[in-house]
Coordinates of C-alpha atoms in Angstrom, one line a residue:
X1 CA 56.9 9.8 8.2
X2 CA 54.3 9.8 10.9
X3 CA 50.6 8.8 9.8
X4 CA 48.2 11.6 9.3
X5 CA 44.5 11.1 10.1
X6 CA 42.2 11.2 7.1
X7 CA 40.3 14.2 8.7
X8 CA 43.4 16.4 8.6
X9 CA 45.1 14.6 5.6
X10 CA 41.8 15.4 3.5
X11 CA 40.9 18.8 4.7
X12 CA 39.7 21.0 1.8
X13 CA 42.1 23.4 0.6
X14 CA 40.0 25.5 -1.6
X15 CA 36.4 26.2 -2.3
X16 CA 36.2 23.8 -5.3
X17 CA 37.1 20.6 -3.0
X18 CA 34.5 21.5 -0.3
X19 CA 31.4 19.1 0.1
X20 CA 28.2 20.6 0.6
X21 CA 27.7 24.2 1.7
X22 CA 26.8 25.6 -1.8
X23 CA 25.0 28.5 -0.2
X24 CA 28.2 29.7 1.9
X25 CA 30.5 29.1 -0.9
X26 CA 28.6 30.9 -3.5
X27 CA 28.3 34.2 -1.3
X28 CA 32.1 34.1 -0.5
X29 CA 33.1 33.6 -4.0
X30 CA 31.1 36.5 -5.2
X31 CA 32.4 38.9 -2.4
X32 CA 36.0 37.8 -3.2
X33 CA 35.9 38.3 -7.0
X34 CA 33.8 41.4 -6.7
X35 CA 36.1 42.9 -3.6
X36 CA 33.0 43.3 -1.7
X37 CA 34.6 42.2 1.7
X38 CA 32.9 42.6 5.0
X39 CA 35.2 43.2 8.2
X40 CA 33.6 40.5 10.2
X41 CA 32.0 36.8 9.2
X42 CA 30.5 34.3 11.7
X43 CA 30.1 30.7 10.7
X44 CA 27.7 28.6 12.8
X45 CA 26.6 24.9 12.5
X46 CA 27.2 21.8 14.3
X47 CA 30.6 20.1 14.7
X48 CA 32.5 18.8 11.6
X49 CA 30.5 20.7 8.8
X50 CA 33.2 22.9 7.7
X51 CA 33.3 26.1 9.9
X52 CA 37.0 26.5 10.7
X53 CA 37.8 24.8 7.1
X54 CA 35.9 27.6 5.4
X55 CA 37.5 30.3 7.5
X56 CA 41.0 29.2 6.8
X57 CA 40.2 28.9 2.9
X58 CA 38.9 32.5 3.2
X59 CA 42.1 33.6 5.0
X60 CA 44.2 32.0 2.4
X61 CA 41.9 33.7 -0.3
X62 CA 42.5 37.1 1.4
X63 CA 46.4 36.8 1.6
X64 CA 47.6 34.7 -1.4
X65 CA 50.5 36.2 -3.3
X66 CA 48.4 36.1 -6.5
X67 CA 46.0 38.5 -5.3
X68 CA 42.6 38.3 -3.5
X69 CA 40.2 35.7 -5.3
X70 CA 38.0 33.0 -4.7
X71 CA 40.7 30.6 -6.0
X72 CA 43.9 31.1 -4.2
X73 CA 46.9 29.3 -6.0
X74 CA 47.8 26.8 -3.1
X75 CA 51.4 27.0 -3.8
X76 CA 52.8 30.5 -2.8
X77 CA 54.4 30.8 0.6
X78 CA 51.3 32.3 2.2
X79 CA 49.1 29.6 1.0
X80 CA 51.6 27.0 1.9
X81 CA 52.1 28.5 5.6
X82 CA 48.4 28.7 6.2
X83 CA 48.0 25.1 5.1
X84 CA 50.7 24.1 7.7
X85 CA 49.1 26.4 10.3
X86 CA 52.2 28.7 10.5
X87 CA 51.1 31.8 8.9
X88 CA 52.2 34.7 11.1
X89 CA 49.1 36.8 10.1
X90 CA 46.4 34.2 10.7
X91 CA 45.8 34.3 14.5
X92 CA 43.7 31.4 15.6
X93 CA 42.1 31.6 19.1
X94 CA 40.3 28.8 21.0
X95 CA 37.6 30.9 22.8
X96 CA 37.0 27.9 25.1
X97 CA 40.4 28.0 26.8
X98 CA 40.7 31.9 26.6
X99 CA 37.5 33.3 27.7
X100 CA 38.8 36.0 30.0
X101 CA 38.5 39.7 29.3
X102 CA 42.4 40.1 29.6
X103 CA 43.0 37.5 27.0
X104 CA 40.7 39.4 24.6
X105 CA 42.4 42.7 25.5
X106 CA 45.9 41.2 25.0
X107 CA 44.5 40.0 21.7
X108 CA 43.0 43.2 20.4
X109 CA 46.3 45.4 21.5
X110 CA 48.0 44.1 18.2
X111 CA 45.1 44.6 16.0
X112 CA 46.2 48.3 15.3
X113 CA 49.6 47.3 13.7
X114 CA 50.1 46.2 10.2
X115 CA 50.3 42.5 9.1
X116 CA 53.6 41.3 9.1
X117 CA 53.5 39.3 5.6
X118 CA 50.1 39.1 4.3
X119 CA 47.7 41.7 3.1
X120 CA 45.3 41.4 5.9
X121 CA 45.7 40.3 9.5
X122 CA 43.1 37.6 10.0
X123 CA 41.6 36.9 13.6
X124 CA 40.1 33.4 13.7
X125 CA 38.1 33.0 17.0
X126 CA 36.6 29.3 17.3
X127 CA 33.8 28.6 19.6
X128 CA 33.3 32.3 20.1
X129 CA 30.3 31.6 22.1
X130 CA 32.4 30.7 25.2
X131 CA 33.8 34.0 25.7
X132 CA 32.7 35.9 28.9
X133 CA 30.4 38.7 29.0
X134 CA 33.4 41.2 29.6
X135 CA 35.2 39.8 26.7
X136 CA 32.4 40.4 24.4
X137 CA 32.2 43.9 25.5
X138 CA 36.0 44.5 25.0
X139 CA 35.6 43.0 21.5
X140 CA 32.5 45.2 20.6
X141 CA 34.3 48.4 19.6
X142 CA 37.2 46.8 17.6
X143 CA 34.6 44.5 15.8
X144 CA 32.4 47.3 14.9
X145 CA 35.0 49.8 13.3
X146 CA 38.2 47.6 12.9
X147 CA 41.5 48.8 10.9
X148 CA 41.2 48.3 7.3
X149 CA 44.0 45.6 7.5
X150 CA 42.0 43.4 10.1
X151 CA 39.2 40.8 9.5
X152 CA 37.3 38.9 12.1
X153 CA 36.3 35.3 11.3
X154 CA 34.1 33.9 14.0
X155 CA 33.0 30.1 14.3
X156 CA 30.4 28.7 16.7
X157 CA 28.3 25.7 17.4
X158 CA 25.7 27.7 19.7
X159 CA 24.9 31.1 17.9
X160 CA 22.3 31.7 20.6
X161 CA 24.6 32.4 23.2
X162 CA 26.4 35.1 21.2
X163 CA 25.2 38.5 22.0
X164 CA 22.9 40.3 19.6
X165 CA 25.3 43.3 19.6
X166 CA 28.0 40.8 18.3
X167 CA 25.6 39.2 15.5
X168 CA 24.5 42.6 14.3
X169 CA 28.1 43.3 13.5
X170 CA 28.9 40.2 11.7
X171 CA 27.6 38.7 8.3
X172 CA 26.3 35.4 9.4
X173 CA 26.5 32.0 7.7
X174 CA 24.7 29.0 8.9
X175 CA 26.2 25.9 7.6
X176 CA 23.9 23.0 7.0
X177 CA 24.3 19.2 8.2
X178 CA 25.6 17.1 5.2
X179 CA 23.2 14.6 4.0
X180 CA 23.9 10.9 4.0
X181 CA 24.3 10.9 0.2
X182 CA 26.8 13.6 0.2
X183 CA 28.8 11.8 2.8
X184 CA 28.6 8.4 1.2
X185 CA 29.7 10.0 -2.3
X186 CA 32.8 11.5 -0.8
X187 CA 33.7 8.6 1.4
X188 CA 33.3 6.1 -1.8
X189 CA 35.6 8.6 -3.8
X190 CA 38.3 9.1 -1.2
X191 CA 38.4 5.4 -0.4
X192 CA 38.9 4.6 -4.2
X193 CA 41.8 7.2 -4.2
X194 CA 43.5 6.0 -1.2
X195 CA 43.3 2.2 -2.4
X196 CA 41.2 0.9 0.3
X197 CA 38.9 -2.0 -0.4
X198 CA 35.2 -1.3 0.8
X199 CA 31.8 -2.1 0.1
X200 CA 28.7 0.1 0.1
X201 CA 27.2 -1.3 3.1
X202 CA 30.1 0.0 5.1
X203 CA 30.1 3.5 4.0
X204 CA 26.0 3.4 4.2
X205 CA 26.9 2.7 8.1
X206 CA 29.3 5.2 8.7
X207 CA 27.2 8.0 6.7
X208 CA 24.4 7.1 9.0
X209 CA 26.4 7.3 12.1
X210 CA 28.2 10.3 11.1
X211 CA 25.0 12.3 11.7
X212 CA 25.7 15.0 9.2
X213 CA 29.3 15.6 10.3
X214 CA 32.0 15.0 7.6
X215 CA 34.7 15.1 10.1
X216 CA 33.0 12.3 12.2
X217 CA 32.7 10.4 9.1
X218 CA 36.2 10.5 8.5
X219 CA 37.1 9.6 11.9
X220 CA 34.9 6.6 12.0
X221 CA 36.4 5.6 8.8
X222 CA 39.8 5.8 10.1
X223 CA 38.7 3.7 13.0
X224 CA 37.0 1.1 10.8
X225 CA 40.1 0.8 8.5
X226 CA 42.1 -0.2 11.5
X227 CA 39.5 -2.4 12.8
X228 CA 39.2 -4.2 9.6
X229 CA 42.7 -4.5 8.9
X230 CA 43.0 -2.2 6.1
X231 CA 39.4 -3.1 4.5
X232 CA 36.0 -1.6 5.1
X233 CA 33.2 -4.1 5.4
X234 CA 29.8 -3.8 6.4
X235 CA 29.6 -6.6 9.0
X236 CA 32.9 -5.3 10.6
X237 CA 31.6 -1.6 10.7
X238 CA 28.3 -2.7 12.1
X239 CA 30.1 -4.7 14.8
X240 CA 32.6 -2.0 15.7
X241 CA 29.9 0.8 16.1
X242 CA 27.4 -1.4 17.7
X243 CA 25.1 -0.2 15.1
X244 CA 22.2 -1.5 13.3
X245 CA 21.8 -2.4 9.7
X246 CA 18.9 -3.0 7.3
X247 CA 19.0 -6.5 8.1
X248 CA 18.4 -6.5 11.9
X249 CA 15.6 -3.5 11.0
X250 CA 14.1 -6.0 8.4
X251 CA 14.0 -8.8 10.9
X252 CA 12.3 -7.0 13.4
X253 CA 9.7 -5.9 10.9
X254 CA 8.9 -9.2 9.8
X255 CA 8.4 -10.3 13.1
X256 CA 6.2 -7.4 14.2
X257 CA 4.1 -8.1 11.1
X258 CA 3.8 -11.9 12.0
X259 CA 3.1 -11.1 15.5
X260 CA 5.9 -13.3 16.7
X261 CA 6.5 -12.5 20.2
X262 CA 9.1 -14.9 20.9
X263 CA 11.0 -14.0 17.7
X264 CA 11.0 -10.4 18.7
X265 CA 12.4 -11.0 22.2
X266 CA 15.1 -13.3 20.6
X267 CA 16.1 -10.6 18.4
X268 CA 16.2 -7.9 21.3
X269 CA 18.4 -10.5 23.2
X270 CA 20.8 -11.0 20.1
X271 CA 21.1 -7.0 19.7
X272 CA 21.9 -6.9 23.5
X273 CA 24.8 -9.5 23.2
X274 CA 26.3 -7.4 20.3
X275 CA 26.0 -4.4 22.8
X276 CA 23.8 -2.6 20.2
X277 CA 22.5 0.9 20.7
X278 CA 18.7 0.4 21.4
X279 CA 18.4 4.1 20.7
X280 CA 19.7 3.5 17.3
X281 CA 17.6 0.5 16.7
X282 CA 14.5 2.6 17.5
X283 CA 15.8 5.1 15.1
X284 CA 16.2 2.6 12.6
X285 CA 12.5 1.4 13.1
X286 CA 11.2 4.9 12.9
X287 CA 12.9 5.4 9.6
X288 CA 11.5 2.2 8.3
X289 CA 8.0 3.0 9.4
X290 CA 8.3 6.3 7.7
X291 CA 9.4 4.7 4.5
X292 CA 6.7 2.2 4.7
X293 CA 4.0 4.9 5.1
X294 CA 5.2 6.9 2.4
X295 CA 5.1 3.8 0.1
X296 CA 1.6 2.9 1.1
X297 CA 0.5 6.5 0.7
X298 CA 1.7 6.3 -3.0
X299 CA -0.1 3.0 -3.4
X300 CA 3.3 1.1 -3.6
X301 CA 3.5 -0.4 0.0
X302 CA 3.5 -4.1 0.7
X303 CA 0.7 -6.1 2.1
X304 CA 2.5 -6.5 5.7
X305 CA 1.3 -3.5 7.2
X306 CA -1.9 -1.0 6.4
X307 CA -1.6 2.8 6.5
X308 CA -3.4 2.9 10.0
X309 CA -1.0 0.2 11.6
X310 CA 2.0 2.2 10.0
X311 CA 0.8 5.5 11.8
X312 CA 0.2 3.9 15.1
X313 CA 3.4 1.9 15.1
X314 CA 5.4 5.0 14.5
X315 CA 3.7 6.8 17.4
X316 CA 4.2 3.9 19.5
X317 CA 7.9 3.7 18.6
X318 CA 8.5 7.6 18.8
X319 CA 7.1 7.6 22.2
X320 CA 9.3 4.4 23.2
X321 CA 12.2 6.3 22.0
X322 CA 11.5 9.4 24.0
X323 CA 11.0 7.5 27.1
X324 CA 14.2 5.3 26.8
X325 CA 16.0 7.2 29.3
X326 CA 13.6 7.0 32.2
X327 CA 13.3 3.1 31.8
X328 CA 15.0 1.0 34.3
X329 CA 17.5 0.0 31.4
X330 CA 17.5 0.4 27.5
X331 CA 16.7 -3.0 26.8
X332 CA 13.8 -3.4 28.9
X333 CA 12.6 -0.1 27.4
X334 CA 13.1 -1.3 24.0
X335 CA 11.4 -4.7 24.7
X336 CA 8.3 -3.0 26.4
X337 CA 8.1 -0.9 23.0
X338 CA 7.9 -4.0 20.9
X339 CA 5.4 -5.6 23.1
X340 CA 3.1 -2.7 22.8
X341 CA 3.5 -2.9 18.9
X342 CA 2.0 -6.3 19.2
X343 CA -0.4 -5.5 21.9
X344 CA -2.0 -2.4 20.4
X345 CA -2.0 -3.4 16.8
X346 CA -5.3 -2.2 15.4
X347 CA -7.7 -5.0 14.7
X348 CA -9.9 -3.1 12.6
X349 CA -7.4 -1.7 10.2
X350 CA -7.7 1.7 12.2
X351 CA -5.5 3.3 14.7
X352 CA -8.6 3.5 16.9
X353 CA -9.2 0.3 18.7
X354 CA -12.7 -1.3 17.8
X355 CA -15.5 -0.2 20.1
X356 CA -16.7 -2.9 22.3
X357 CA -20.4 -3.6 22.6
X358 CA -21.6 -3.8 26.2
X359 CA -23.2 -6.9 27.6
X360 CA -26.9 -7.3 26.6
X361 CA -26.5 -4.7 23.7
X362 CA -26.9 -6.0 20.3
X363 CA -24.9 -4.9 17.4
X364 CA -26.3 -4.5 13.9
X365 CA -28.8 -7.1 12.7
X366 CA -27.3 -8.8 9.7
X367 CA -29.5 -11.1 7.9
X368 CA -27.9 -14.5 7.2
X369 CA -28.5 -13.8 3.4
X370 CA -29.3 -10.4 2.3
X371 CA -31.1 -10.1 -1.2
X372 CA -28.8 -9.3 -4.2
X373 CA -29.5 -6.7 -6.9
X374 CA -30.5 -9.5 -9.0
X375 CA -33.3 -10.7 -6.5
X376 CA -34.7 -7.0 -6.6
X377 CA -38.0 -6.4 -8.0
X378 CA -38.0 -5.4 -11.6
X379 CA -38.7 -1.6 -12.2
X380 CA -41.6 -0.7 -14.3
X381 CA -41.0 -0.1 -17.8
X382 CA -42.3 3.7 -17.7
X383 CA -40.7 4.6 -14.5
X384 CA -39.3 7.9 -14.3
X385 CA -35.7 8.6 -14.9
X386 CA -32.8 9.0 -12.3
X387 CA -31.5 12.4 -11.2
X388 CA -28.4 13.5 -10.0
X389 CA -27.8 13.7 -6.0
X390 CA -25.6 16.6 -4.4
X391 CA -22.8 14.3 -4.4
X392 CA -22.8 13.9 -8.1
X393 CA -23.9 10.4 -8.0
X394 CA -26.9 9.1 -9.7
X395 CA -29.7 8.0 -7.7
X396 CA -33.5 7.3 -8.4
X397 CA -35.6 10.2 -8.3
X398 CA -38.2 10.9 -5.4
X399 CA -41.0 9.7 -7.8
X400 CA -39.3 6.5 -8.6
X401 CA -40.5 3.7 -6.6
X402 CA -37.8 1.7 -4.9
X403 CA -38.1 -2.2 -4.4
X404 CA -38.2 -3.3 -0.7
X405 CA -35.1 -5.4 -1.0
X406 CA -33.2 -2.4 -2.3
X407 CA -34.5 -0.1 0.8
X408 CA -33.4 -2.7 3.3
X409 CA -30.0 -3.3 1.8
X410 CA -29.4 0.4 1.5
X411 CA -30.3 0.8 5.1
X412 CA -28.2 -2.0 6.3
X413 CA -25.3 -0.6 4.5
X414 CA -25.9 3.0 6.1
X415 CA -26.1 1.6 9.5
X416 CA -22.8 -0.5 9.0
X417 CA -20.7 2.4 7.7
X418 CA -21.9 4.6 10.6
X419 CA -20.4 1.8 12.8
X420 CA -17.1 1.5 11.0
X421 CA -14.1 2.5 13.1
X422 CA -11.8 3.9 10.1
X423 CA -11.1 7.2 8.7
X424 CA -9.4 8.8 5.8
X425 CA -9.4 7.2 2.4
X426 CA -11.1 3.8 3.8
X427 CA -14.1 5.6 5.1
X428 CA -14.3 7.7 1.7
X429 CA -14.7 4.2 -0.1
X430 CA -17.3 3.0 2.3
X431 CA -19.4 6.1 2.2
X432 CA -19.2 6.2 -1.6
X433 CA -20.1 2.7 -2.0
X434 CA -23.4 0.6 -2.2
X435 CA -24.0 -2.9 -0.9
X436 CA -24.5 -5.4 -3.7
X437 CA -24.4 -8.6 -1.8
X438 CA -24.1 -9.8 1.9
X439 CA -23.9 -13.5 2.5
X440 CA -21.2 -13.9 5.0
X441 CA -18.5 -14.6 4.6
X442 CA -19.0 -12.7 1.2
X443 CA -19.5 -9.0 1.2
X444 CA -19.5 -7.5 -2.3
X445 CA -19.7 -3.6 -2.8
X446 CA -20.0 -1.4 -5.8
X447 CA -17.9 1.8 -5.7
X448 CA -18.8 4.9 -7.4
X449 CA -16.6 5.1 -10.7
X450 CA -15.7 8.8 -10.0
X451 CA -13.8 7.5 -6.8
X452 CA -12.1 4.5 -8.3
X453 CA -8.6 6.1 -8.0
X454 CA -9.0 5.7 -4.0
X455 CA -9.1 1.8 -4.3
X456 CA -5.9 -0.2 -3.8
X457 CA -5.1 -3.5 -2.1
X458 CA -4.1 -2.0 1.4
X459 CA -7.6 0.0 1.5
X460 CA -9.4 -3.0 0.5
X461 CA -7.7 -4.8 3.4
X462 CA -8.5 -2.1 5.8
X463 CA -12.1 -2.1 4.9
X464 CA -12.5 -5.8 5.2
X465 CA -10.9 -5.7 8.8
X466 CA -13.3 -3.0 9.7
X467 CA -16.3 -4.9 8.3
X468 CA -15.1 -8.0 10.5
X469 CA -15.1 -5.8 13.6
X470 CA -18.6 -4.6 13.0
X471 CA -20.2 -7.6 11.7
X472 CA -18.5 -10.1 14.1
X473 CA -17.5 -12.7 11.3
X474 CA -14.8 -13.3 8.9
X475 CA -15.4 -11.3 5.7
X476 CA -14.2 -12.0 2.2
X477 CA -14.6 -8.6 0.6
X478 CA -14.8 -7.8 -3.3
X479 CA -15.4 -4.4 -4.5
X480 CA -16.4 -3.3 -8.2
X481 CA -16.6 0.0 -9.7
X482 CA -19.2 1.5 -11.8
X483 CA -22.1 3.8 -11.8
X484 CA -24.2 3.5 -8.7
X485 CA -27.9 1.9 -9.1
X486 CA -29.0 3.3 -5.7
X487 CA -28.0 6.0 -3.0
X488 CA -24.5 5.6 -1.4
X489 CA -24.3 6.8 2.5
X490 CA -22.6 10.0 1.3
X491 CA -25.2 10.7 -1.3
X492 CA -27.8 10.1 1.5
X493 CA -26.2 12.6 3.9
X494 CA -25.9 15.2 1.2
X495 CA -29.5 14.8 0.1
X496 CA -30.9 14.9 3.7
X497 CA -28.6 18.0 4.4
X498 CA -30.3 19.8 1.3
X499 CA -33.6 18.8 2.5
X500 CA -33.0 20.2 5.7
X501 CA -31.5 23.4 4.2
X502 CA -34.6 23.8 1.8
X503 CA -36.9 23.2 4.9
X504 CA -35.0 25.9 7.1
X505 CA -35.0 28.4 4.3
X506 CA -38.8 27.8 3.6
X507 CA -39.7 28.2 7.4
X508 CA -37.5 31.4 7.7
X509 CA -39.0 33.0 4.6
X510 CA -42.7 32.3 5.6
X511 CA -41.9 33.5 9.3
X512 CA -44.1 36.6 9.9
X513 CA -41.3 38.4 12.2
X514 CA -38.7 37.8 9.3
X515 CA -41.3 39.3 6.8
X516 CA -42.2 42.4 9.0
X517 CA -38.6 43.0 9.3
X518 CA -37.9 42.7 5.7
X519 CA -40.8 44.9 4.6
X520 CA -40.5 47.7 7.3
X521 CA -36.5 48.0 7.1
X522 CA -36.1 47.1 3.3
X523 CA -33.7 44.3 4.2
X524 CA -33.2 40.9 2.7
X525 CA -32.4 37.4 3.8
X526 CA -29.0 37.0 2.3
X527 CA -27.8 33.5 3.7
X528 CA -29.4 30.8 6.0
X529 CA -26.8 28.3 7.6
X530 CA -27.0 25.4 10.0
X531 CA -25.6 25.8 13.1

């Protein structure tokens, strides 16, 4: 007996063996069991996701000798003939090769006659969007009011090309691409049943290369089994497809993190020798940067990349992937993308490059050794108590005298924070912290205890890099948490905003014009907002 390819041998014979598409199966099961059958169904989706398979199962369920149900017996003569593609009342039409109106009219002329053997005469029209406009017009009347013994099952990969007049006459089901896990799980089960030796890496590569299509996955599996002489091994599949596995992407990431230009170019040359698809390599880098970004955002990332670096790198590779088609060749476009990753790596832990200081313009003045909190002048025993600022932080009240050293350190930190080229969580940490010690390279901060959940190793590294860019020297940063002894930059901004608001309200209320308007017209000042 001749060999039957896996995609045909393993075609599902019933709804229970279909992988994925639960939303379609559920609706069809209920319709069949409750005898609520529509006269026309349209199945849409990309290649190899089960459109014609579901249509054939539905045709079998409609004509099974055991009766209409969602579970055809699979052994009667009708089920057997449908499975073997020789059931006389299942008329399959490839619209791509029969696009003319005459073909459609010939097809519909026989619709008025009763089925020869089955309960229904089923027309399965594949790639229906390929029909001509005249063919669609010829189909419309029959599609709207078909004989009771006729069912139309239409399938297409491009529903946008199907006229709305046809769409409105059909029940439409959008089939989804299968996930990698669904494809990998099915392949693992199938290979075990077929007694084919395999490893998980090979299945993973095939599932990724199938791009959501089970038929493509089975075809690639057939090819890989032949390539591996009856076995399925990761290295063989990767070599056969010119694909890129996790090891190759991991090597690229390590070289990027280390800034190793020569190593990156050597890896590119190695991929070129294997005839690797550089688009797929960049796709793997994008997936890796996405996974790392999510991990860093959840506080689970490694110290190799900061959040800002990952965001910048993802954008660079995304643009490189988009422009690969207009590069002189794919390898040069890929290598230029790698070089951009090294060239534009954020020096201050931010996706925004550090701002350069023009010649002759001085940066913030940093004393060689700023006084620490221990050197501050002791407060008087009967000093007034502290009061809460609008930010919720505890700060000295207006009446409490502050030591000159505290004032200088607070002002220095305020100016430094304003020059930091960072955003997001890293800036929030700087805004809600106070400077405890500055004796380069040592910088010690105290973060408000209410914001201690923001702090992690990645953010500490980000802020350290940003401080190095502003201070112009190496920084060894440590951050403690606890109640703040003085006002943070965030607290200062909120206090100044509140003071400006209070001054504005007092000015408005004292304005003679406003007072006359209020008195003459019985009005009132409801809200005063800054512009």
